[in-house]
PDB file of C-alpha atoms and ligand atoms in Angstrom:
ATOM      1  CA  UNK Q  24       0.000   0.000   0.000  1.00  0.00           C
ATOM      2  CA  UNK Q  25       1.065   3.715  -0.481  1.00  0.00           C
ATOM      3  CA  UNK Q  26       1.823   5.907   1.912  1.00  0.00           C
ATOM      4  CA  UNK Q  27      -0.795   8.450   1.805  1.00  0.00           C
ATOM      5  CA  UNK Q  28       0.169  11.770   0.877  1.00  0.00           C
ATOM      6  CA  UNK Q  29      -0.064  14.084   3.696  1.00  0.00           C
ATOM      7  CA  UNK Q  30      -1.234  17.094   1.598  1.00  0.00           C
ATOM      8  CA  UNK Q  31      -4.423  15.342   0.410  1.00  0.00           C
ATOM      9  CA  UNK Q  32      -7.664  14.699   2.209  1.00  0.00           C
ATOM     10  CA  UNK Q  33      -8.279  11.012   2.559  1.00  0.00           C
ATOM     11  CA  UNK Q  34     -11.970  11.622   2.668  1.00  0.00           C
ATOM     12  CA  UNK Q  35     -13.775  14.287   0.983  1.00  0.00           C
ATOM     13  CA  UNK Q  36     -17.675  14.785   2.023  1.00  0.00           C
ATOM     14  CA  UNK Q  37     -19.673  16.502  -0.860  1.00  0.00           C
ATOM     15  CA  UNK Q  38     -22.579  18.597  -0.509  1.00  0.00           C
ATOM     16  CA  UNK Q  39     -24.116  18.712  -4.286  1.00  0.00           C
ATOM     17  CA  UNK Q  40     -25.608  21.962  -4.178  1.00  0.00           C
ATOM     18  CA  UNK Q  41     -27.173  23.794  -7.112  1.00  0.00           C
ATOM     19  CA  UNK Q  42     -29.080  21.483  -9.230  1.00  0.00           C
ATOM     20  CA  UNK Q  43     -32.324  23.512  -9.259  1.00  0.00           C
ATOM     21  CA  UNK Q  44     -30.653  26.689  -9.649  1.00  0.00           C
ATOM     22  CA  UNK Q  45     -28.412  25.693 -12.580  1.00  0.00           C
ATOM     23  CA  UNK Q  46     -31.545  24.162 -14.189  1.00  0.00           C
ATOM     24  CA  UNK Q  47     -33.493  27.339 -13.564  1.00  0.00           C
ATOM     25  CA  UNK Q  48     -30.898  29.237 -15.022  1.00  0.00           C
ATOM     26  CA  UNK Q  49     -31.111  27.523 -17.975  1.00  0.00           C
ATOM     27  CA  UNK Q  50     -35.113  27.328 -18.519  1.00  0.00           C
ATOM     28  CA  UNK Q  51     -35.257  23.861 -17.445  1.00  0.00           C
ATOM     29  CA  UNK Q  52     -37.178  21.777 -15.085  1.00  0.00           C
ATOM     30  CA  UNK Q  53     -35.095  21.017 -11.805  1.00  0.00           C
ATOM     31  CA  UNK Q  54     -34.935  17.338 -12.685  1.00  0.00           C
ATOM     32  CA  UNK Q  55     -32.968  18.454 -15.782  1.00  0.00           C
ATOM     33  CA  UNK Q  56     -30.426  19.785 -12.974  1.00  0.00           C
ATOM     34  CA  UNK Q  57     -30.247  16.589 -10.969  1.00  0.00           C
ATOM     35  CA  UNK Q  58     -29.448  14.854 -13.860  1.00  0.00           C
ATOM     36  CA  UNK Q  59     -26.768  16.789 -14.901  1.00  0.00           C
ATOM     37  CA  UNK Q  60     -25.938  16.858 -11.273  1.00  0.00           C
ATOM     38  CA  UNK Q  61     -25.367  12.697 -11.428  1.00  0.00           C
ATOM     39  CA  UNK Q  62     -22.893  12.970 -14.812  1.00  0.00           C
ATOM     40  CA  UNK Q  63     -20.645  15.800 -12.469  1.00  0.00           C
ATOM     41  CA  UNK Q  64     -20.586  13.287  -9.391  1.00  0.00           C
ATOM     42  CA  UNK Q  65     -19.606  10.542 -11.852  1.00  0.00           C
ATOM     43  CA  UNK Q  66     -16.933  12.770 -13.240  1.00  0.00           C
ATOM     44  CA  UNK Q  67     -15.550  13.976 -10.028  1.00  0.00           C
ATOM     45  CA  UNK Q  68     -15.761  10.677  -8.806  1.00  0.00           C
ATOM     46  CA  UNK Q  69     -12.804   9.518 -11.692  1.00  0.00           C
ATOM     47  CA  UNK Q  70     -11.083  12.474 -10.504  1.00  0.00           C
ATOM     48  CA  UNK Q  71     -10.736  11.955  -6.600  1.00  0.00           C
ATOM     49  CA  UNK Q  72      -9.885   8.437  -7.148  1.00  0.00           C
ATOM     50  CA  UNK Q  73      -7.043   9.883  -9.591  1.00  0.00           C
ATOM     51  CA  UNK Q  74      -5.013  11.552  -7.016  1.00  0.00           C
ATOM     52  CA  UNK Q  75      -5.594   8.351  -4.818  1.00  0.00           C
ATOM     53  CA  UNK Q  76      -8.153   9.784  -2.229  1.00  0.00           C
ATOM     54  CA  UNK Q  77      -9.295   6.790  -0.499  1.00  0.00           C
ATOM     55  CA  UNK Q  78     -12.858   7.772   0.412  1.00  0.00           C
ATOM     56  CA  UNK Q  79     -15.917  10.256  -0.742  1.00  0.00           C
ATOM     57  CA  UNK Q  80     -19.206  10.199   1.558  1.00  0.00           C
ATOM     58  CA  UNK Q  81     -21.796  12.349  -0.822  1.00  0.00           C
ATOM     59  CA  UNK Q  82     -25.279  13.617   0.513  1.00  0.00           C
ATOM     60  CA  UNK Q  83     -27.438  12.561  -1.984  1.00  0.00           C
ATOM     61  CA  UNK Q  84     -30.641  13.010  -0.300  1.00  0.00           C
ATOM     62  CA  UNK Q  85     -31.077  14.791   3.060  1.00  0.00           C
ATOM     63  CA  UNK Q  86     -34.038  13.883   5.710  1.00  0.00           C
ATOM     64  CA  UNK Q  87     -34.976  17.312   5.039  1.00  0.00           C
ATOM     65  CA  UNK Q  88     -35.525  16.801   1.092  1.00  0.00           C
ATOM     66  CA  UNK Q  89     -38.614  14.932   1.673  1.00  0.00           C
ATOM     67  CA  UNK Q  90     -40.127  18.802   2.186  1.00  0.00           C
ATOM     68  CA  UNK Q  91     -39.875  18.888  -1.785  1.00  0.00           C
ATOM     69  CA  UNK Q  92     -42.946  18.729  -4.426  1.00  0.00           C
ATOM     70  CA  UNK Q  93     -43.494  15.131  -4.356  1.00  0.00           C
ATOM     71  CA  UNK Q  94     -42.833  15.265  -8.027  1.00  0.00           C
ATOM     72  CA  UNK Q  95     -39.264  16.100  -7.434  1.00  0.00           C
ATOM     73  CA  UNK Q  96     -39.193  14.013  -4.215  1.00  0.00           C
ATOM     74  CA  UNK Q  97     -40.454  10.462  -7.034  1.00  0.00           C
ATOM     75  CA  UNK Q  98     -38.109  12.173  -9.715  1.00  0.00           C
ATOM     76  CA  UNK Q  99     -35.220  12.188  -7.155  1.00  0.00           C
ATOM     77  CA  UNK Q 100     -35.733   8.318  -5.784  1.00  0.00           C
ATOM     78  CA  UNK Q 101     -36.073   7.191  -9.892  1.00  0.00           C
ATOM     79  CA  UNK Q 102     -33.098   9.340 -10.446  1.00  0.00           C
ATOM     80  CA  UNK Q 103     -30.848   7.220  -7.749  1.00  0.00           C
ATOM     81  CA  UNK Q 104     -32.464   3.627  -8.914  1.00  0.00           C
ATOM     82  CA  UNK Q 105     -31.371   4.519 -12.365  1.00  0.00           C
ATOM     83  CA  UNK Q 106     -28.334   5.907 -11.415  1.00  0.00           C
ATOM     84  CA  UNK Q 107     -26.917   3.265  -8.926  1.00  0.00           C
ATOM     85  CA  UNK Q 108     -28.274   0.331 -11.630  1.00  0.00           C
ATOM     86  CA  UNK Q 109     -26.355   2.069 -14.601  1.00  0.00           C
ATOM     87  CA  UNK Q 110     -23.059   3.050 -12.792  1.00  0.00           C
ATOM     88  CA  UNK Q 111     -22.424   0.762 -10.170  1.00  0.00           C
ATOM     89  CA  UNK Q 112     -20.946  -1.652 -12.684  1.00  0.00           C
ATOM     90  CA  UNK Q 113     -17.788   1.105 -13.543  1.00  0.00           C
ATOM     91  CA  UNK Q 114     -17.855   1.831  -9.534  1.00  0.00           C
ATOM     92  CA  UNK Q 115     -17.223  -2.057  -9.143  1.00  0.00           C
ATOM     93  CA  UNK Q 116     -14.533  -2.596 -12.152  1.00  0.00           C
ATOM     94  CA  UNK Q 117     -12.633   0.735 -10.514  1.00  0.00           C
ATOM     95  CA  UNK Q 118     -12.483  -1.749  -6.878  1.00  0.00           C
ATOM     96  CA  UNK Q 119     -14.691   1.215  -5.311  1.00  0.00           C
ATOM     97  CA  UNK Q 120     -16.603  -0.292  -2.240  1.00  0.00           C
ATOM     98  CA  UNK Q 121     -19.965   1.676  -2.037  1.00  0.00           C
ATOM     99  CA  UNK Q 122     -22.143   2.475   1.461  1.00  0.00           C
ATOM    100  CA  UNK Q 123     -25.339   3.878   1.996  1.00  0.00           C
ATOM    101  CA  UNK Q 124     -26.005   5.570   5.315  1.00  0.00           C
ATOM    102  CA  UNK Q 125     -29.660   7.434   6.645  1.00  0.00           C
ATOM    103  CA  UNK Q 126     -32.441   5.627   7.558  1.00  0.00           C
ATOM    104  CA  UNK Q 127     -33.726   3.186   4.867  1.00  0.00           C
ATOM    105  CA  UNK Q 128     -37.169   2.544   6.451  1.00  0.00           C
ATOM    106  CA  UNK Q 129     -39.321   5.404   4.075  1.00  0.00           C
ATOM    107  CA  UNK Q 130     -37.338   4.486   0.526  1.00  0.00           C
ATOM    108  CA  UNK Q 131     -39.016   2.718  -1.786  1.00  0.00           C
ATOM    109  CA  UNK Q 132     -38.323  -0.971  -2.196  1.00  0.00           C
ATOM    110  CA  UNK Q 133     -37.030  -0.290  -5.477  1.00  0.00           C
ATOM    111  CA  UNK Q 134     -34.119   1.648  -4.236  1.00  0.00           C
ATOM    112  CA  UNK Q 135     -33.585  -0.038  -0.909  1.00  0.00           C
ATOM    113  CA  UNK Q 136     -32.904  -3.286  -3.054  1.00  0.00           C
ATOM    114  CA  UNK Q 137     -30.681  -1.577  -6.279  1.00  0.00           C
ATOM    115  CA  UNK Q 138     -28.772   0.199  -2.548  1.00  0.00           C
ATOM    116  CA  UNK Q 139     -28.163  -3.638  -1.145  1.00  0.00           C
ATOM    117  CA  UNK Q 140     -27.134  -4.931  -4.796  1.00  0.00           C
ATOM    118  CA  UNK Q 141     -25.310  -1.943  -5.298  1.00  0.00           C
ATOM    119  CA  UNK Q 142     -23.189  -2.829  -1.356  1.00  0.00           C
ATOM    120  CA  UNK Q 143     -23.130  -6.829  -2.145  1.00  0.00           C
ATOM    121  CA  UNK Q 144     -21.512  -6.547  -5.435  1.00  0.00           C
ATOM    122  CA  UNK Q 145     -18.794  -4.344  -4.280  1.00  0.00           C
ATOM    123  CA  UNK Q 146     -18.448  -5.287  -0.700  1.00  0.00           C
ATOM    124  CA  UNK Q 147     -14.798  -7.035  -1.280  1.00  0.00           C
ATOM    125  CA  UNK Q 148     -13.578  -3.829  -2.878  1.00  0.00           C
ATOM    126  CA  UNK Q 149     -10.588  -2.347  -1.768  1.00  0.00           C
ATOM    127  CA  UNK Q 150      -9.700   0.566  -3.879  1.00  0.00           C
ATOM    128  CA  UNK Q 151     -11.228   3.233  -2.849  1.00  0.00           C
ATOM    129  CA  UNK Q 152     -14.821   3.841  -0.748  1.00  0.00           C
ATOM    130  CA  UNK Q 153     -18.023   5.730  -2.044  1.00  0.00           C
ATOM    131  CA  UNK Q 154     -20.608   6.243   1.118  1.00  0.00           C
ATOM    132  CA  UNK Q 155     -23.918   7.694  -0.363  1.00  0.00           C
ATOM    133  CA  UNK Q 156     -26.492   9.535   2.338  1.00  0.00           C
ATOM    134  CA  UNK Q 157     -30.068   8.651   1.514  1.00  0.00           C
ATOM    135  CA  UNK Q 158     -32.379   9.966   4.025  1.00  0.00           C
ATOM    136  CA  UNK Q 159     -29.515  10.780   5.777  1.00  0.00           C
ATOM    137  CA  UNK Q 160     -29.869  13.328   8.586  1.00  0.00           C
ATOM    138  CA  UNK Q 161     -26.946  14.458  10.744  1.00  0.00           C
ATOM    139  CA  UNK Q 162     -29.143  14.959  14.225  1.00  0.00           C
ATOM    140  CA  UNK Q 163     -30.808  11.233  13.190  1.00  0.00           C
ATOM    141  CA  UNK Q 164     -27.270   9.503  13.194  1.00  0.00           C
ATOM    142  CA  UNK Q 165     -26.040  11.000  16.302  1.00  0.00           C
ATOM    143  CA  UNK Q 166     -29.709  10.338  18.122  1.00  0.00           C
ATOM    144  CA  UNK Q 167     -29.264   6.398  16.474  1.00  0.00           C
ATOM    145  CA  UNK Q 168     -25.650   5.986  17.460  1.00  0.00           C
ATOM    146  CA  UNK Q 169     -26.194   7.490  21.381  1.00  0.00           C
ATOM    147  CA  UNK Q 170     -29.446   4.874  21.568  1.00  0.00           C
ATOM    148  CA  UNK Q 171     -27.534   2.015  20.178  1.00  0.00           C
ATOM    149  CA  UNK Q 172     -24.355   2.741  22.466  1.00  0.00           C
ATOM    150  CA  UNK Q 173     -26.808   2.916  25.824  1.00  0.00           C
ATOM    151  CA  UNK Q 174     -27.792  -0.703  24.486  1.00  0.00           C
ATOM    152  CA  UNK Q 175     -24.849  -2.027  24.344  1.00  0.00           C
ATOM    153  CA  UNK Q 176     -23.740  -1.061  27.583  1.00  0.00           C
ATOM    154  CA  UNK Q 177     -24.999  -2.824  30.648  1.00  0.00           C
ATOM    155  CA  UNK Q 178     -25.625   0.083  32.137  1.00  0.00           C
ATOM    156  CA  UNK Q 179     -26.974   2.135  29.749  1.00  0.00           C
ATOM    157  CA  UNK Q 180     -23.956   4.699  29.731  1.00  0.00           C
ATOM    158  CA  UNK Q 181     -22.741   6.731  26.976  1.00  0.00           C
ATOM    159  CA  UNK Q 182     -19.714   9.028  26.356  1.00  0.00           C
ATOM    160  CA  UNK Q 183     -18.431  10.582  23.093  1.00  0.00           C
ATOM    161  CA  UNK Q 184     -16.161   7.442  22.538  1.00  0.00           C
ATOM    162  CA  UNK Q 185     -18.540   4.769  22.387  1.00  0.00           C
ATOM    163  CA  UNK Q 186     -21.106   6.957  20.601  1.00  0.00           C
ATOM    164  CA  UNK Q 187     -18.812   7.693  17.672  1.00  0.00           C
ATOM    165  CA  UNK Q 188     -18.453   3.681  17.624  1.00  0.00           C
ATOM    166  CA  UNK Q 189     -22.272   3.737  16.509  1.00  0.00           C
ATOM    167  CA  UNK Q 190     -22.036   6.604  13.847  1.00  0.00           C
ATOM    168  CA  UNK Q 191     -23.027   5.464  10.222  1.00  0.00           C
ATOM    169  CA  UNK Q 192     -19.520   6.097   9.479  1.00  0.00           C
ATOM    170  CA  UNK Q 193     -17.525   4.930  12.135  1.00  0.00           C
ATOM    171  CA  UNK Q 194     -14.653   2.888  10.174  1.00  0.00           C
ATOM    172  CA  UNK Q 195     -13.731   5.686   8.252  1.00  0.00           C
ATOM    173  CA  UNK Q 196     -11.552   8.110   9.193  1.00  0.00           C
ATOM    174  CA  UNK Q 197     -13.515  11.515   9.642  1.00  0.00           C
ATOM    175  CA  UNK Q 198     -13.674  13.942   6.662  1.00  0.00           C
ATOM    176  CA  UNK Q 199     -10.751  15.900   6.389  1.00  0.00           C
ATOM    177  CA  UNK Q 200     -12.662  18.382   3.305  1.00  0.00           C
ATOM    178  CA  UNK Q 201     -16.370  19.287   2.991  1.00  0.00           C
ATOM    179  CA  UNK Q 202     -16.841  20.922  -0.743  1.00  0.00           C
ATOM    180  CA  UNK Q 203     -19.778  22.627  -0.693  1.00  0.00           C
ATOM    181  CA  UNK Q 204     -21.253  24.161  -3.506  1.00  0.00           C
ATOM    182  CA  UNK Q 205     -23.908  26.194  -4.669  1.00  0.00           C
ATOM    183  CA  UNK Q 206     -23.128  28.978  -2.425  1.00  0.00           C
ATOM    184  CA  UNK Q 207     -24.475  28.406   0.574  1.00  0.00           C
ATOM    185  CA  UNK Q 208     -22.532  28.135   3.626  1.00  0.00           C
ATOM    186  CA  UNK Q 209     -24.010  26.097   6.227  1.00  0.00           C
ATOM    187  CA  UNK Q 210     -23.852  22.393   6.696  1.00  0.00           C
ATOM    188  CA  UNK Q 211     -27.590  21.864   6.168  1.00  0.00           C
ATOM    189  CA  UNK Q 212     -27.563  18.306   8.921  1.00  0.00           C
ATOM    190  CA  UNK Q 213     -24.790  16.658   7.241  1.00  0.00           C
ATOM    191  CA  UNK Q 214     -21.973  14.447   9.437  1.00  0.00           C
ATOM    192  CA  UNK Q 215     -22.618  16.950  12.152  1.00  0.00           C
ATOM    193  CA  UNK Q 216     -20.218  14.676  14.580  1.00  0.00           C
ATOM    194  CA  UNK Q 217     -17.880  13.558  12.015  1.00  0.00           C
ATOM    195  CA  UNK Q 218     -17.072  16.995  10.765  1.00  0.00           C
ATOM    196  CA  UNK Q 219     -15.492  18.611  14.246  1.00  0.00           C
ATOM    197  CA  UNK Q 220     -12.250  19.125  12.613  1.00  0.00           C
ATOM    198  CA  UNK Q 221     -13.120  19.134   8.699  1.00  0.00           C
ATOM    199  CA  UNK Q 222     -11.760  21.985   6.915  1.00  0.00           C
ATOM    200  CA  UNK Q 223     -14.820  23.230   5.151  1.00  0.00           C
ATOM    201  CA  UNK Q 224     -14.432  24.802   1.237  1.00  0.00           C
ATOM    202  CA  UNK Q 225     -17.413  26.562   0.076  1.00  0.00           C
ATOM    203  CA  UNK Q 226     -17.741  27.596  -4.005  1.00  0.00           C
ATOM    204  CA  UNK Q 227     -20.796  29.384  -5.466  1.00  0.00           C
ATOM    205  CA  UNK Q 228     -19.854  26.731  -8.687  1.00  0.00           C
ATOM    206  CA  UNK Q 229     -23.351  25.308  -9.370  1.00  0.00           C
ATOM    207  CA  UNK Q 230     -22.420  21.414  -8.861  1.00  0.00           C
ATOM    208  CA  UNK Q 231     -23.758  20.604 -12.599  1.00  0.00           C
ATOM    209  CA  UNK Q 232     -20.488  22.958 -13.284  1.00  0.00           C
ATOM    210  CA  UNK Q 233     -18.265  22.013 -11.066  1.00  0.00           C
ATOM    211  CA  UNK Q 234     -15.295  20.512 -13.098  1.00  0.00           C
ATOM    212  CA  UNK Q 235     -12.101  18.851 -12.382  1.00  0.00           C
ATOM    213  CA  UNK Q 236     -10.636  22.624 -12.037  1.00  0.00           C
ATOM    214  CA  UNK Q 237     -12.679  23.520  -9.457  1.00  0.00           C
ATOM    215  CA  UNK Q 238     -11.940  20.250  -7.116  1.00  0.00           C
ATOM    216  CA  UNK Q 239      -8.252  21.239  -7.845  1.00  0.00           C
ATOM    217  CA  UNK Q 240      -8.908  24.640  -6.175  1.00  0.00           C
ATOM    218  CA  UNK Q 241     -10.457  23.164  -3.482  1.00  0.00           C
ATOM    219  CA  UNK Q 242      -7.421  20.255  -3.444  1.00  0.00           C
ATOM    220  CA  UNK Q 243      -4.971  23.632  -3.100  1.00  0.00           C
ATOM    221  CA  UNK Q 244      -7.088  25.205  -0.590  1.00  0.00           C
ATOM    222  CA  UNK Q 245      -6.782  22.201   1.721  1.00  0.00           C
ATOM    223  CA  UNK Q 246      -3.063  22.059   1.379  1.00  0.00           C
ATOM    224  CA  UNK Q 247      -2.669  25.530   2.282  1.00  0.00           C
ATOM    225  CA  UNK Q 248      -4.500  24.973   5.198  1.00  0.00           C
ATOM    226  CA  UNK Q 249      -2.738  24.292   8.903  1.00  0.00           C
ATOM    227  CA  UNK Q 250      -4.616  21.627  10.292  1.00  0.00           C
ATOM    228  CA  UNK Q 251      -4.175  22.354  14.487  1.00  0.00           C
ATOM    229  CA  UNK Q 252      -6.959  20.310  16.038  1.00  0.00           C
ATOM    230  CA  UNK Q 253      -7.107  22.245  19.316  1.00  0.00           C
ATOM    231  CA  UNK Q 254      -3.235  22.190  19.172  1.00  0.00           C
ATOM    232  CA  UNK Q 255      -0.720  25.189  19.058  1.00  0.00           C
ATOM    233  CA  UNK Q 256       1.285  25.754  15.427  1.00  0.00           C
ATOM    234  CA  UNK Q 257       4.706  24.638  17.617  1.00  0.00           C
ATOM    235  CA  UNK Q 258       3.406  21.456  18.958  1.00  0.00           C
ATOM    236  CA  UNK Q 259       2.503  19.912  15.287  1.00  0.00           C
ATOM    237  CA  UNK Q 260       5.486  21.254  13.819  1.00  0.00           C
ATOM    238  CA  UNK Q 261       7.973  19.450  16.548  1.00  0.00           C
ATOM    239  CA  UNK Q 262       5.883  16.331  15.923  1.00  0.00           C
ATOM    240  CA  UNK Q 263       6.328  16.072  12.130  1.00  0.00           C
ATOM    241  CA  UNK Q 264       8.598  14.176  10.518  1.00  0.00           C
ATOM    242  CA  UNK Q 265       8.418  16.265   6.889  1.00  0.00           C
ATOM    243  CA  UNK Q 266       8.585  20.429   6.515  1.00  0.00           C
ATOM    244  CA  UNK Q 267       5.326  21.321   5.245  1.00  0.00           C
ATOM    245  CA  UNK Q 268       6.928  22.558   2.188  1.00  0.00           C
ATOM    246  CA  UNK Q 269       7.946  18.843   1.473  1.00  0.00           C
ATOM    247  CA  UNK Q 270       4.501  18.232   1.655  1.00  0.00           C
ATOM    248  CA  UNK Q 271       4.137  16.608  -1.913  1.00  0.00           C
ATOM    249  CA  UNK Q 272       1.158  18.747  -2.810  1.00  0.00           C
ATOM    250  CA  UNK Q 273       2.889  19.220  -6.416  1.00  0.00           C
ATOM    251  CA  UNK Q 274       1.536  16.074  -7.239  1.00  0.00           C
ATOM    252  CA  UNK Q 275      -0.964  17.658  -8.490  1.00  0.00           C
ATOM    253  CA  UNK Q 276       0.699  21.228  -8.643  1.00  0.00           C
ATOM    254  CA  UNK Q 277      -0.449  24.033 -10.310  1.00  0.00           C
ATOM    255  CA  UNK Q 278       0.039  23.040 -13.611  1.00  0.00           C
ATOM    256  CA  UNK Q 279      -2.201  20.261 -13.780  1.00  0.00           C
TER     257      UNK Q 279
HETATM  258  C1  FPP G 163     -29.167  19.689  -4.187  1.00  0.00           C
HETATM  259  O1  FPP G 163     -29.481  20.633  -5.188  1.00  0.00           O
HETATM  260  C2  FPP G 163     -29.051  18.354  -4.785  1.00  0.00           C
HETATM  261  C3  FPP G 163     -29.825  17.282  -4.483  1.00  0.00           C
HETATM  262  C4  FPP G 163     -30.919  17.333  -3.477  1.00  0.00           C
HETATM  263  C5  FPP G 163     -29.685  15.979  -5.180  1.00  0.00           C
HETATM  264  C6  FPP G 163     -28.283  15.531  -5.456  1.00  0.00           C
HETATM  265  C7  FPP G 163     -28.328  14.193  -6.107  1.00  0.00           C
HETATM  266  C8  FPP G 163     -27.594  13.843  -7.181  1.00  0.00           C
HETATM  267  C9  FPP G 163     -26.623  14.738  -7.842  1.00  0.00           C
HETATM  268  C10 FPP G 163     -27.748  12.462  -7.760  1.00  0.00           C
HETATM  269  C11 FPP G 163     -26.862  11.479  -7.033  1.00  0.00           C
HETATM  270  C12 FPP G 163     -27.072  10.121  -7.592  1.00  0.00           C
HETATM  271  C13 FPP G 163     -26.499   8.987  -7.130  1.00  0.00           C
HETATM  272  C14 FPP G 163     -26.815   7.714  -7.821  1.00  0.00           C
HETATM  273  C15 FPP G 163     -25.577   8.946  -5.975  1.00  0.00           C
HETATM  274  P1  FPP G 163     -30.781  21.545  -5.026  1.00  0.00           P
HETATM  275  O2  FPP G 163     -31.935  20.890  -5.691  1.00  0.00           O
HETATM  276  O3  FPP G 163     -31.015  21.847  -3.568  1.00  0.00           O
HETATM  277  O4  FPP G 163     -30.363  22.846  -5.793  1.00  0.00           O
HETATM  278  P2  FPP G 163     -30.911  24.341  -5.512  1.00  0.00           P
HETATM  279  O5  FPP G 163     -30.370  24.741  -4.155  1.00  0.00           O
HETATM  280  O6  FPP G 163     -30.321  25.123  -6.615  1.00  0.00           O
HETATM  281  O7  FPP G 163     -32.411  24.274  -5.554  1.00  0.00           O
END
């Protein structure tokens, strides 16, 4: 295995923002927007697993999005069957391993069984890892991980440790970049535990338009960025074993 290369996230959490407006803009029904919205994550998707980033948790659908026009809301859930059953088969031949987290219990059957296809076919994968939130709800996990830890403890007590061991997400390393786009700059219930520490990167990029260009700017932002985690700038510096300048960022340096 590689070493991993310090100036890169491992795991990038995506917040697809901008569908409706980038259809809107263009005098098209929303759907139009989600669609497009599918080819970019499918694109960006080649690109993070490129540079070797081992892991990409996307919010597909939030428990909030059920709000929607219930047109949208059925135009959304045929969008993801269609989508998982016509790209899983590239996600599988690239050795991606893909997870579904959010509460599975109001989806339609449809999608709850392309979602366990989609997780047996590529459950011996060991590339890379694609976690998709479907009815995913940041207050929901925490409330379902605190519940299951008091159950598994004979006494019913919980701390922040054996919470986090009940998170949807809790073999993964936590997000070390949320891209955000669409302009908006708020985390809208997403990871709201595993993002303590996440550097955050907001663009007002539409996601249909958000290109291989723009995850390179946010890629360069990251680097940039001194990562302290409650610590003073002295303390991580004594403790590395690289100056940050060695960092290997050029890798994918300005030029590319
Ligand atoms: C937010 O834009 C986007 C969504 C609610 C849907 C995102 C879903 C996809 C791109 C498809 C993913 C498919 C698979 C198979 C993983 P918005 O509608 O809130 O945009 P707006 O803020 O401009 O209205």
């Amino acid at each position: 295995m590689t070493k991993p290369n310090p100036a890169l996230p491992r795991h990038i959490a995506l917040i697809m923002d901008g569908n409706g407006r980038w259809a809107r803009s263009r005098g098209l029904p929303r759907n139009a927007g989600h669609q497009s919205g599918l080819k970019t994550l499918r694109k960006i998707l080649r690109s993070v697993h490129h540079y070797g980033i081992d892991c990409v948790t996307v919010f597909a659908f939030s428990s909030e999005n059920w709000r929607r026009p219930e047109q949208e809301v059925s135009l959304l859930m045929d969008l993801l069957v269609r989508g998982l059953r016509k790209h899983v088969s590239e996600l599988h031949q690239r050795n991606v391993r893909v997870r579904f987290i959010g509460n599975r219990a109001r989806l339609p059957n449809e999608l709850v069984a392309q979602m366990q296809h989609s997780e047996e076919l590529t459950c011996n994968n060991t590339g890379s890892c694609l976690n998709v939130a479907i009815d995913y709800g940041g207050q929901w996990d925490v409330a379902q991980a605190a519940a299951a830890a008091a159950k598994a403890d004979p006494h019913g007590h919980v701390d922040a440790e054996s919470l986090s061991r009940h998170l949807s997400l809790a073999e993964f390393p936590d997000p070390d970049l949320l891209i955000r786009t669409g302009g908006e700059k708020r985390l809208s219930n997403f990871l709201l535990w595993q993002l303590a520490y996440t550097e955050l990167y907001f663009t007002d990029v539409f996601w249909p338009d958000f290109s291989e260009q723009h995850l390179l700017a946010a890629l360069r932002s990251y680097a940039e960025r001194e990562r302290r985690f409650g610590q003073v700038t002295e303390v991580i510096c004594d403790g590395r074993d690289k100056q940050p300048e060695a960092s290997g960022f050029s890798v994918i340096g300005s030029g590319a």
